[in-house]
Amino acid sequence: MKSFLKKFFDKTMLKFILVGVANTLVGTAVMFIFYNLLHFDYWVSSASNYVVGSILSYFLNKYFTFKQQSKSVKEIVLFIVNITLCYLIAYSAAQPLVRLIFSGIDNTLADNLSMLAGMGFFIILNYIGQRFIVFTDKKDKTE
């Protein structure tokens, strides 16, 4: 357990956070512009965040964070599956949870708070998936 925690909280996590800040700024701007200015609905707006942010995230995490040079269709498929599952789980949980906690607030405010909460849930799930499934170093699998 101690070695797992040491591996979990290392310089790779710091790089992941830096990449996350970059793609969060880009994706969040897209999401809130789509929702608040273009008036797309909750799901289209939040999904747009992850389409744009995930493309940026894939390349930055692959080459900068996890230093993977291999070309692999399996890796791309795992990345897409990871992003999709994390998105669906995080945003499906966030919206009813926010509406339960903040019952009676305006729908627009509730959806904005839900999108923020969904982002938080997504970050946690996505790090675990990318770190331990998608971009796992081959030597880590043998240890």
PDB file of C-alpha atoms in Angstrom:
ATOM      1  CA  MET A   1       0.000   0.000   0.000  1.00  0.00           C
ATOM      2  CA  LYS A   2       2.855   2.365   0.855  1.00  0.00           C
ATOM      3  CA  SER A   3       4.503   1.860  -2.555  1.00  0.00           C
ATOM      4  CA  PHE A   4       1.144   2.456  -4.264  1.00  0.00           C
ATOM      5  CA  LEU A   5       0.730   5.788  -2.445  1.00  0.00           C
ATOM      6  CA  LYS A   6       4.327   6.740  -3.243  1.00  0.00           C
ATOM      7  CA  LYS A   7       3.735   5.975  -6.929  1.00  0.00           C
ATOM      8  CA  PHE A   8       0.372   7.774  -6.906  1.00  0.00           C
ATOM      9  CA  PHE A   9       1.720  11.008  -5.395  1.00  0.00           C
ATOM     10  CA  ASP A  10       4.917  11.643  -7.369  1.00  0.00           C
ATOM     11  CA  LYS A  11       6.290  14.036 -10.023  1.00  0.00           C
ATOM     12  CA  THR A  12       4.042  12.411 -12.626  1.00  0.00           C
ATOM     13  CA  MET A  13       1.046  13.607 -10.647  1.00  0.00           C
ATOM     14  CA  LEU A  14       2.451  17.145 -10.659  1.00  0.00           C
ATOM     15  CA  LYS A  15       2.881  17.015 -14.438  1.00  0.00           C
ATOM     16  CA  PHE A  16      -0.659  15.667 -14.767  1.00  0.00           C
ATOM     17  CA  ILE A  17      -1.902  18.613 -12.704  1.00  0.00           C
ATOM     18  CA  LEU A  18      -0.062  21.101 -14.961  1.00  0.00           C
ATOM     19  CA  VAL A  19      -1.532  19.516 -18.072  1.00  0.00           C
ATOM     20  CA  GLY A  20      -4.897  19.481 -16.331  1.00  0.00           C
ATOM     21  CA  VAL A  21      -4.698  23.204 -15.652  1.00  0.00           C
ATOM     22  CA  ALA A  22      -3.998  23.882 -19.332  1.00  0.00           C
ATOM     23  CA  ASN A  23      -6.747  21.687 -20.721  1.00  0.00           C
ATOM     24  CA  THR A  24      -9.152  22.755 -17.959  1.00  0.00           C
ATOM     25  CA  LEU A  25      -8.736  26.403 -18.926  1.00  0.00           C
ATOM     26  CA  VAL A  26      -9.396  25.614 -22.582  1.00  0.00           C
ATOM     27  CA  GLY A  27     -12.215  23.119 -21.988  1.00  0.00           C
ATOM     28  CA  THR A  28     -13.938  25.140 -19.278  1.00  0.00           C
ATOM     29  CA  ALA A  29     -13.981  28.207 -21.495  1.00  0.00           C
ATOM     30  CA  VAL A  30     -15.613  26.147 -24.243  1.00  0.00           C
ATOM     31  CA  MET A  31     -18.148  24.650 -21.806  1.00  0.00           C
ATOM     32  CA  PHE A  32     -19.287  27.903 -20.232  1.00  0.00           C
ATOM     33  CA  ILE A  33     -19.331  29.769 -23.548  1.00  0.00           C
ATOM     34  CA  PHE A  34     -21.470  27.012 -25.059  1.00  0.00           C
ATOM     35  CA  TYR A  35     -23.839  26.987 -22.062  1.00  0.00           C
ATOM     36  CA  ASN A  36     -24.070  30.659 -21.107  1.00  0.00           C
ATOM     37  CA  LEU A  37     -23.492  32.499 -24.398  1.00  0.00           C
ATOM     38  CA  LEU A  38     -24.576  30.043 -27.085  1.00  0.00           C
ATOM     39  CA  HIS A  39     -27.328  28.507 -24.877  1.00  0.00           C
ATOM     40  CA  PHE A  40     -26.576  24.875 -25.620  1.00  0.00           C
ATOM     41  CA  ASP A  41     -27.900  22.495 -22.981  1.00  0.00           C
ATOM     42  CA  TYR A  42     -26.033  20.987 -20.008  1.00  0.00           C
ATOM     43  CA  TRP A  43     -24.978  17.784 -21.769  1.00  0.00           C
ATOM     44  CA  VAL A  44     -23.843  19.372 -25.056  1.00  0.00           C
ATOM     45  CA  SER A  45     -21.911  22.077 -23.205  1.00  0.00           C
ATOM     46  CA  SER A  46     -20.177  19.731 -20.769  1.00  0.00           C
ATOM     47  CA  ALA A  47     -19.451  17.153 -23.501  1.00  0.00           C
ATOM     48  CA  SER A  48     -17.881  19.869 -25.684  1.00  0.00           C
ATOM     49  CA  ASN A  49     -15.499  20.598 -22.824  1.00  0.00           C
ATOM     50  CA  TYR A  50     -14.282  17.009 -22.882  1.00  0.00           C
ATOM     51  CA  VAL A  51     -14.037  16.668 -26.635  1.00  0.00           C
ATOM     52  CA  VAL A  52     -11.798  19.740 -26.885  1.00  0.00           C
ATOM     53  CA  GLY A  53      -9.970  19.169 -23.592  1.00  0.00           C
ATOM     54  CA  SER A  54      -9.406  15.471 -24.250  1.00  0.00           C
ATOM     55  CA  ILE A  55      -7.664  16.032 -27.547  1.00  0.00           C
ATOM     56  CA  LEU A  56      -5.268  18.456 -25.857  1.00  0.00           C
ATOM     57  CA  SER A  57      -4.952  16.166 -22.827  1.00  0.00           C
ATOM     58  CA  TYR A  58      -4.106  13.083 -24.886  1.00  0.00           C
ATOM     59  CA  PHE A  59      -1.103  14.640 -26.573  1.00  0.00           C
ATOM     60  CA  LEU A  60       0.210  16.525 -23.532  1.00  0.00           C
ATOM     61  CA  ASN A  61      -0.184  13.558 -21.178  1.00  0.00           C
ATOM     62  CA  LYS A  62       1.167  11.022 -23.647  1.00  0.00           C
ATOM     63  CA  TYR A  63       4.351  12.893 -24.466  1.00  0.00           C
ATOM     64  CA  PHE A  64       4.923  15.227 -21.489  1.00  0.00           C
ATOM     65  CA  THR A  65       3.378  13.606 -18.419  1.00  0.00           C
ATOM     66  CA  PHE A  66       3.767   9.882 -19.064  1.00  0.00           C
ATOM     67  CA  LYS A  67       6.547  10.089 -21.702  1.00  0.00           C
ATOM     68  CA  GLN A  68       5.049   7.435 -23.944  1.00  0.00           C
ATOM     69  CA  GLN A  69       6.549   7.317 -27.438  1.00  0.00           C
ATOM     70  CA  SER A  70       4.833   4.178 -28.695  1.00  0.00           C
ATOM     71  CA  LYS A  71       2.149   4.315 -31.365  1.00  0.00           C
ATOM     72  CA  SER A  72      -0.782   2.188 -30.307  1.00  0.00           C
ATOM     73  CA  VAL A  73      -4.396   1.944 -31.409  1.00  0.00           C
ATOM     74  CA  LYS A  74      -5.116   0.102 -28.153  1.00  0.00           C
ATOM     75  CA  GLU A  75      -3.816   3.096 -26.177  1.00  0.00           C
ATOM     76  CA  ILE A  76      -6.048   5.497 -28.107  1.00  0.00           C
ATOM     77  CA  VAL A  77      -9.073   3.242 -27.586  1.00  0.00           C
ATOM     78  CA  LEU A  78      -8.312   2.945 -23.863  1.00  0.00           C
ATOM     79  CA  PHE A  79      -7.938   6.728 -23.648  1.00  0.00           C
ATOM     80  CA  ILE A  80     -11.305   7.303 -25.347  1.00  0.00           C
ATOM     81  CA  VAL A  81     -13.024   4.683 -23.178  1.00  0.00           C
ATOM     82  CA  ASN A  82     -11.440   6.162 -20.032  1.00  0.00           C
ATOM     83  CA  ILE A  83     -12.487   9.726 -20.892  1.00  0.00           C
ATOM     84  CA  THR A  84     -16.001   8.613 -21.841  1.00  0.00           C
ATOM     85  CA  LEU A  85     -16.576   6.548 -18.689  1.00  0.00           C
ATOM     86  CA  CYS A  86     -15.104   9.228 -16.416  1.00  0.00           C
ATOM     87  CA  TYR A  87     -17.277  11.872 -18.072  1.00  0.00           C
ATOM     88  CA  LEU A  88     -20.485   9.843 -17.851  1.00  0.00           C
ATOM     89  CA  ILE A  89     -19.901   8.816 -14.235  1.00  0.00           C
ATOM     90  CA  ALA A  90     -18.797  12.262 -13.045  1.00  0.00           C
ATOM     91  CA  TYR A  91     -21.470  14.344 -14.739  1.00  0.00           C
ATOM     92  CA  SER A  92     -24.263  11.834 -14.113  1.00  0.00           C
ATOM     93  CA  ALA A  93     -23.434  11.962 -10.402  1.00  0.00           C
ATOM     94  CA  ALA A  94     -22.845  15.721 -10.212  1.00  0.00           C
ATOM     95  CA  GLN A  95     -26.164  16.986 -11.531  1.00  0.00           C
ATOM     96  CA  PRO A  96     -28.496  15.115  -9.146  1.00  0.00           C
ATOM     97  CA  LEU A  97     -26.100  15.629  -6.228  1.00  0.00           C
ATOM     98  CA  VAL A  98     -25.973  19.413  -6.727  1.00  0.00           C
ATOM     99  CA  ARG A  99     -29.753  19.574  -7.181  1.00  0.00           C
ATOM    100  CA  LEU A 100     -30.196  17.593  -3.959  1.00  0.00           C
ATOM    101  CA  ILE A 101     -27.791  19.749  -1.934  1.00  0.00           C
ATOM    102  CA  PHE A 102     -28.967  23.058  -3.387  1.00  0.00           C
ATOM    103  CA  SER A 103     -32.646  22.305  -3.882  1.00  0.00           C
ATOM    104  CA  GLY A 104     -34.724  25.264  -4.927  1.00  0.00           C
ATOM    105  CA  ILE A 105     -31.996  27.254  -6.684  1.00  0.00           C
ATOM    106  CA  ASP A 106     -32.316  28.557 -10.230  1.00  0.00           C
ATOM    107  CA  ASN A 107     -31.779  25.890 -12.937  1.00  0.00           C
ATOM    108  CA  THR A 108     -29.015  27.879 -14.638  1.00  0.00           C
ATOM    109  CA  LEU A 109     -27.085  28.248 -11.381  1.00  0.00           C
ATOM    110  CA  ALA A 110     -27.674  24.575 -10.544  1.00  0.00           C
ATOM    111  CA  ASP A 111     -26.354  23.502 -13.953  1.00  0.00           C
ATOM    112  CA  ASN A 112     -23.272  25.738 -13.623  1.00  0.00           C
ATOM    113  CA  LEU A 113     -22.558  24.309 -10.146  1.00  0.00           C
ATOM    114  CA  SER A 114     -23.165  20.796 -11.490  1.00  0.00           C
ATOM    115  CA  MET A 115     -20.643  21.357 -14.270  1.00  0.00           C
ATOM    116  CA  LEU A 116     -18.062  22.530 -11.714  1.00  0.00           C
ATOM    117  CA  ALA A 117     -18.726  19.527  -9.467  1.00  0.00           C
ATOM    118  CA  GLY A 118     -18.592  17.205 -12.481  1.00  0.00           C
ATOM    119  CA  MET A 119     -15.200  18.639 -13.391  1.00  0.00           C
ATOM    120  CA  GLY A 120     -13.897  17.817  -9.914  1.00  0.00           C
ATOM    121  CA  PHE A 121     -15.190  14.240 -10.010  1.00  0.00           C
ATOM    122  CA  PHE A 122     -13.858  13.824 -13.539  1.00  0.00           C
ATOM    123  CA  ILE A 123     -10.336  14.947 -12.634  1.00  0.00           C
ATOM    124  CA  ILE A 124     -10.006  12.318  -9.907  1.00  0.00           C
ATOM    125  CA  LEU A 125     -11.407   9.472 -12.001  1.00  0.00           C
ATOM    126  CA  ASN A 126      -9.450  10.506 -15.102  1.00  0.00           C
ATOM    127  CA  TYR A 127      -6.098  10.637 -13.303  1.00  0.00           C
ATOM    128  CA  ILE A 128      -6.594   7.122 -11.960  1.00  0.00           C
ATOM    129  CA  GLY A 129      -7.606   5.826 -15.390  1.00  0.00           C
ATOM    130  CA  GLN A 130      -4.804   7.501 -17.329  1.00  0.00           C
ATOM    131  CA  ARG A 131      -2.126   6.740 -14.771  1.00  0.00           C
ATOM    132  CA  PHE A 132      -2.930   3.120 -14.060  1.00  0.00           C
ATOM    133  CA  ILE A 133      -4.681   1.911 -17.220  1.00  0.00           C
ATOM    134  CA  VAL A 134      -4.080   4.025 -20.339  1.00  0.00           C
ATOM    135  CA  PHE A 135      -0.459   5.165 -19.999  1.00  0.00           C
ATOM    136  CA  THR A 136       0.855   2.436 -17.733  1.00  0.00           C
ATOM    137  CA  ASP A 137       4.546   1.910 -18.265  1.00  0.00           C
ATOM    138  CA  LYS A 138       5.296  -1.663 -19.381  1.00  0.00           C
ATOM    139  CA  LYS A 139       7.790  -2.088 -16.540  1.00  0.00           C
ATOM    140  CA  ASP A 140       5.053  -1.150 -14.013  1.00  0.00           C
ATOM    141  CA  LYS A 141       2.957  -4.113 -15.203  1.00  0.00           C
ATOM    142  CA  THR A 142       5.756  -6.543 -14.361  1.00  0.00           C
ATOM    143  CA  GLU A 143       6.435  -5.182 -10.879  1.00  0.00           C
TER     144      GLU A 143
END
